[in-house]
């Protein structure tokens, strides 16, 4: 008799439910990676999840964790309050680029600047996903959106904002990295980074953020396969992958 060995099991941190995300959206992959990291670290019973407005707001439907919903862009502020009141908890915000880089830019900058001991998972698909596909601060020059149908004109609307590079300049940031979800090799690297970011918080080393380049086939008007290729050909040159800030204490933790 052939012994069957499972290669994948459903993470305990996720409910067993149907997805509400669009076909080809990589939010589901990001969810799984975060859930697996939480399971492996054994912090399910002390993790508090904060989701703001946007596609990320659906997170509470999928994560079997204590969770709350913040106003648009305010997840870092809510997470700050929760962590200061309950420092033994593992507090995670899960934010999209329209939320984090646009209306929430002040909150994320000051949370990092203060060195708040929270973890941020930042899903960057270069567009406003939930509200109709409008241009976001992360939209690439020339990229078409519903509010830039001829392509983003940087002379009129400015240039792309790269949040990982900005936050890495702040003393309070301990771990700032950018990963991608467009192929299996990069997905594995993203999982490792998310787990490290949680460990940074668990060791009280300061602010941590993992940026994940993600696809939005519906609003990009692409097939799921073409959307993954677009991440590789267009987003990676604009958003280089890498470690933007790894504090000495984090390096020592990883050693």
Short mmCIF file of C-alpha atoms in Angstrom, two decimals:
data_model
loop_
_atom_site.label_atom_id
_atom_site.label_comp_id
_atom_site.label_asym_id
_atom_site.label_seq_id
_atom_site.Cartn_x
_atom_site.Cartn_y
_atom_site.Cartn_z
CA UNK A 1 0.00 0.00 0.00
CA UNK A 2 1.34 3.44 -1.00
CA UNK A 3 1.66 5.81 1.94
CA UNK A 4 0.15 9.20 1.25
CA UNK A 5 2.10 12.10 2.70
CA UNK A 6 0.37 15.50 2.63
CA UNK A 7 2.35 18.30 1.01
CA UNK A 8 -0.02 21.01 2.17
CA UNK A 9 -2.55 21.40 4.97
CA UNK A 10 -4.99 24.23 5.59
CA UNK A 11 -3.51 26.79 8.02
CA UNK A 12 -5.25 26.88 11.40
CA UNK A 13 -5.13 30.69 11.30
CA UNK A 14 -7.47 30.72 8.29
CA UNK A 15 -11.17 29.87 8.25
CA UNK A 16 -12.18 27.20 5.76
CA UNK A 17 -14.37 29.36 3.57
CA UNK A 18 -14.74 30.43 -0.04
CA UNK A 19 -12.72 33.37 -1.27
CA UNK A 20 -14.36 36.63 -2.25
CA UNK A 21 -11.34 37.95 -4.11
CA UNK A 22 -11.30 38.28 -7.89
CA UNK A 23 -9.88 35.38 -9.95
CA UNK A 24 -6.09 35.69 -10.11
CA UNK A 25 -5.81 38.14 -7.23
CA UNK A 26 -2.78 37.33 -5.08
CA UNK A 27 -4.36 38.54 -1.84
CA UNK A 28 -5.19 34.89 -1.20
CA UNK A 29 -1.53 33.92 -1.43
CA UNK A 30 -0.59 36.72 0.96
CA UNK A 31 -3.26 35.48 3.39
CA UNK A 32 -1.91 31.94 3.28
CA UNK A 33 1.69 33.03 3.86
CA UNK A 34 0.76 35.16 6.85
CA UNK A 35 -1.45 32.41 8.28
CA UNK A 36 1.28 29.79 7.90
CA UNK A 37 3.82 32.03 9.61
CA UNK A 38 1.44 32.63 12.52
CA UNK A 39 0.79 28.89 12.84
CA UNK A 40 4.48 28.03 12.77
CA UNK A 41 5.29 30.60 15.44
CA UNK A 42 2.42 29.35 17.60
CA UNK A 43 0.97 32.81 18.26
CA UNK A 44 -2.59 32.23 17.02
CA UNK A 45 -4.09 32.82 20.45
CA UNK A 46 -2.31 36.14 21.00
CA UNK A 47 -2.38 37.71 17.55
CA UNK A 48 -4.60 40.73 16.91
CA UNK A 49 -5.26 41.56 13.30
CA UNK A 50 -6.03 45.10 12.10
CA UNK A 51 -7.48 45.68 8.63
CA UNK A 52 -8.49 49.05 7.16
CA UNK A 53 -10.71 50.00 4.20
CA UNK A 54 -10.00 48.51 0.76
CA UNK A 55 -9.75 44.92 -0.47
CA UNK A 56 -7.82 44.19 2.73
CA UNK A 57 -10.96 44.84 4.78
CA UNK A 58 -12.19 41.38 3.83
CA UNK A 59 -9.37 39.85 5.87
CA UNK A 60 -11.54 39.37 8.93
CA UNK A 61 -13.67 36.96 6.90
CA UNK A 62 -10.67 34.71 6.35
CA UNK A 63 -8.41 34.90 9.42
CA UNK A 64 -9.46 32.90 12.47
CA UNK A 65 -7.88 35.47 14.78
CA UNK A 66 -8.97 38.32 17.00
CA UNK A 67 -9.42 41.19 14.58
CA UNK A 68 -10.73 44.72 14.15
CA UNK A 69 -11.35 47.14 11.31
CA UNK A 70 -9.79 50.61 11.23
CA UNK A 71 -10.85 53.69 9.31
CA UNK A 72 -9.23 54.21 5.91
CA UNK A 73 -5.45 54.50 6.40
CA UNK A 74 -5.60 54.45 10.18
CA UNK A 75 -4.57 50.84 10.84
CA UNK A 76 -1.08 51.76 12.15
CA UNK A 77 -2.65 54.22 14.61
CA UNK A 78 -5.12 51.59 15.85
CA UNK A 79 -2.36 48.98 16.01
CA UNK A 80 -0.23 51.38 18.03
CA UNK A 81 -2.96 51.78 20.63
CA UNK A 82 -3.61 48.04 20.85
CA UNK A 83 0.08 47.18 21.20
CA UNK A 84 0.69 49.80 23.88
CA UNK A 85 -2.28 48.61 25.91
CA UNK A 86 -1.50 44.92 25.37
CA UNK A 87 2.25 44.65 24.73
CA UNK A 88 2.17 40.85 25.03
CA UNK A 89 0.03 40.57 21.89
CA UNK A 90 1.32 40.18 18.33
CA UNK A 91 -0.32 43.04 16.43
CA UNK A 92 -0.44 42.91 12.63
CA UNK A 93 -1.85 45.37 10.11
CA UNK A 94 -2.70 44.17 6.60
CA UNK A 95 -2.92 47.11 4.19
CA UNK A 96 -3.15 47.86 0.49
CA UNK A 97 -1.25 50.59 -1.32
CA UNK A 98 -4.20 52.96 -1.78
CA UNK A 99 -4.73 52.77 1.96
CA UNK A 100 -1.17 52.77 3.27
CA UNK A 101 0.57 55.10 0.79
CA UNK A 102 -2.25 57.56 0.15
CA UNK A 103 -4.65 58.43 2.95
CA UNK A 104 -2.57 56.53 5.53
CA UNK A 105 0.83 57.96 4.64
CA UNK A 106 1.08 60.01 7.84
CA UNK A 107 0.08 57.09 10.06
CA UNK A 108 2.59 54.64 8.57
CA UNK A 109 5.43 57.18 8.55
CA UNK A 110 4.97 58.20 12.17
CA UNK A 111 4.43 54.62 13.40
CA UNK A 112 7.75 53.68 11.81
CA UNK A 113 9.41 56.85 13.04
CA UNK A 114 8.35 56.13 16.61
CA UNK A 115 9.58 52.56 16.29
CA UNK A 116 6.20 51.11 17.22
CA UNK A 117 6.62 47.39 17.85
CA UNK A 118 4.04 46.28 15.27
CA UNK A 119 4.20 44.32 12.02
CA UNK A 120 2.77 45.61 8.74
CA UNK A 121 1.99 43.48 5.70
CA UNK A 122 1.75 45.90 2.78
CA UNK A 123 0.11 44.58 -0.41
CA UNK A 124 1.13 46.75 -3.38
CA UNK A 125 -0.78 46.26 -6.63
CA UNK A 126 -0.20 49.81 -7.92
CA UNK A 127 -3.90 50.68 -8.03
CA UNK A 128 -7.03 51.25 -5.96
CA UNK A 129 -8.54 47.77 -6.14
CA UNK A 130 -11.82 47.91 -4.26
CA UNK A 131 -13.17 51.28 -5.36
CA UNK A 132 -12.98 50.92 -9.13
CA UNK A 133 -9.34 50.85 -10.21
CA UNK A 134 -8.34 54.49 -9.78
CA UNK A 135 -4.78 55.74 -9.86
CA UNK A 136 -2.88 55.34 -6.57
CA UNK A 137 0.39 56.93 -5.39
CA UNK A 138 2.02 53.63 -6.35
CA UNK A 139 0.68 53.65 -9.95
CA UNK A 140 3.52 53.52 -12.48
CA UNK A 141 4.21 56.32 -14.99
CA UNK A 142 2.11 55.64 -18.09
CA UNK A 143 -0.05 53.04 -16.32
CA UNK A 144 -3.71 53.22 -17.30
CA UNK A 145 -6.35 53.35 -14.59
CA UNK A 146 -9.95 54.49 -14.48
CA UNK A 147 -8.80 57.95 -13.39
CA UNK A 148 -5.80 58.02 -15.75
CA UNK A 149 -7.25 56.39 -18.90
CA UNK A 150 -4.43 57.71 -21.08
CA UNK A 151 -1.77 56.60 -18.63
CA UNK A 152 -0.31 58.31 -15.58
CA UNK A 153 1.15 61.66 -16.56
CA UNK A 154 3.87 62.46 -14.03
CA UNK A 155 3.86 66.14 -15.03
CA UNK A 156 0.26 66.40 -13.82
CA UNK A 157 -0.01 63.79 -11.06
CA UNK A 158 3.54 63.26 -9.83
CA UNK A 159 5.82 60.27 -9.67
CA UNK A 160 5.50 56.83 -8.11
CA UNK A 161 5.91 56.72 -4.33
CA UNK A 162 8.16 53.95 -3.00
CA UNK A 163 7.24 53.48 0.63
CA UNK A 164 9.81 50.83 1.59
CA UNK A 165 12.66 53.08 0.51
CA UNK A 166 11.16 55.99 2.47
CA UNK A 167 10.53 54.09 5.69
CA UNK A 168 14.01 52.56 5.59
CA UNK A 169 15.47 56.01 6.29
CA UNK A 170 13.74 56.22 9.69
CA UNK A 171 15.62 55.24 12.83
CA UNK A 172 12.58 53.51 14.34
CA UNK A 173 12.30 51.02 11.49
CA UNK A 174 13.94 47.69 12.30
CA UNK A 175 12.99 45.51 9.35
CA UNK A 176 11.77 46.83 5.97
CA UNK A 177 11.82 44.50 2.96
CA UNK A 178 10.11 44.13 -0.40
CA UNK A 179 9.11 40.77 -1.86
CA UNK A 180 6.82 39.62 -4.68
CA UNK A 181 4.06 37.06 -5.22
CA UNK A 182 4.44 36.49 -8.96
CA UNK A 183 6.12 33.06 -8.93
CA UNK A 184 6.84 30.16 -6.53
CA UNK A 185 10.45 31.12 -5.77
CA UNK A 186 9.47 34.64 -4.76
CA UNK A 187 6.46 33.39 -2.81
CA UNK A 188 8.79 31.26 -0.68
CA UNK A 189 11.00 34.29 -0.03
CA UNK A 190 7.90 36.31 0.92
CA UNK A 191 6.86 33.69 3.46
CA UNK A 192 10.29 33.79 5.10
CA UNK A 193 10.20 37.59 5.28
CA UNK A 194 6.75 37.64 6.88
CA UNK A 195 7.85 35.15 9.50
CA UNK A 196 10.97 37.21 10.23
CA UNK A 197 8.88 40.38 10.58
CA UNK A 198 6.68 38.69 13.17
CA UNK A 199 9.77 37.49 15.05
CA UNK A 200 11.11 41.05 15.05
CA UNK A 201 7.98 42.12 16.90
CA UNK A 202 8.04 39.10 19.23
CA UNK A 203 11.60 40.06 20.21
CA UNK A 204 10.59 43.71 20.76
CA UNK A 205 13.05 44.98 18.15
CA UNK A 206 10.84 47.70 16.66
CA UNK A 207 8.76 48.44 13.59
CA UNK A 208 8.68 45.86 10.80
CA UNK A 209 7.07 45.91 7.35
CA UNK A 210 6.98 43.46 4.46
CA UNK A 211 5.88 44.95 1.14
CA UNK A 212 4.42 42.41 -1.29
CA UNK A 213 4.09 43.14 -5.00
CA UNK A 214 0.69 41.77 -5.92
CA UNK A 215 -1.53 41.41 -8.99
CA UNK A 216 -4.93 42.94 -9.72
CA UNK A 217 -6.09 41.30 -12.98
CA UNK A 218 -9.58 42.81 -12.85
CA UNK A 219 -8.52 46.45 -12.61
CA UNK A 220 -5.44 45.96 -14.76
CA UNK A 221 -7.76 44.48 -17.42
CA UNK A 222 -5.54 41.42 -17.82
CA UNK A 223 -5.79 37.68 -17.52
CA UNK A 224 -4.36 36.27 -14.27
CA UNK A 225 -1.36 34.86 -16.15
CA UNK A 226 -0.66 38.15 -17.93
CA UNK A 227 -0.99 40.01 -14.62
CA UNK A 228 1.76 37.90 -13.06
CA UNK A 229 3.96 38.58 -16.09
CA UNK A 230 3.24 42.31 -15.71
CA UNK A 231 4.54 42.22 -12.14
CA UNK A 232 7.77 40.72 -13.42
CA UNK A 233 8.26 42.97 -16.46
CA UNK A 234 6.86 46.29 -15.20
CA UNK A 235 6.64 46.35 -11.40
CA UNK A 236 9.97 44.77 -10.52
CA UNK A 237 12.01 47.42 -12.38
CA UNK A 238 9.99 50.15 -10.65
CA UNK A 239 9.97 48.42 -7.27
CA UNK A 240 13.26 46.50 -6.89
CA UNK A 241 13.03 43.57 -4.51
CA UNK A 242 15.35 43.44 -1.55
CA UNK A 243 16.07 44.23 2.08
CA UNK A 244 15.84 47.98 2.61
CA UNK A 245 16.44 48.09 6.36
CA UNK A 246 17.64 45.24 8.54
CA UNK A 247 18.77 46.56 11.91
CA UNK A 248 21.80 45.02 13.59
CA UNK A 249 19.58 43.53 16.28
CA UNK A 250 17.53 41.79 13.57
CA UNK A 251 20.68 40.42 11.96
CA UNK A 252 21.76 39.07 15.33
CA UNK A 253 18.33 37.47 15.79
CA UNK A 254 18.60 35.74 12.41
CA UNK A 255 22.17 34.53 13.02
#
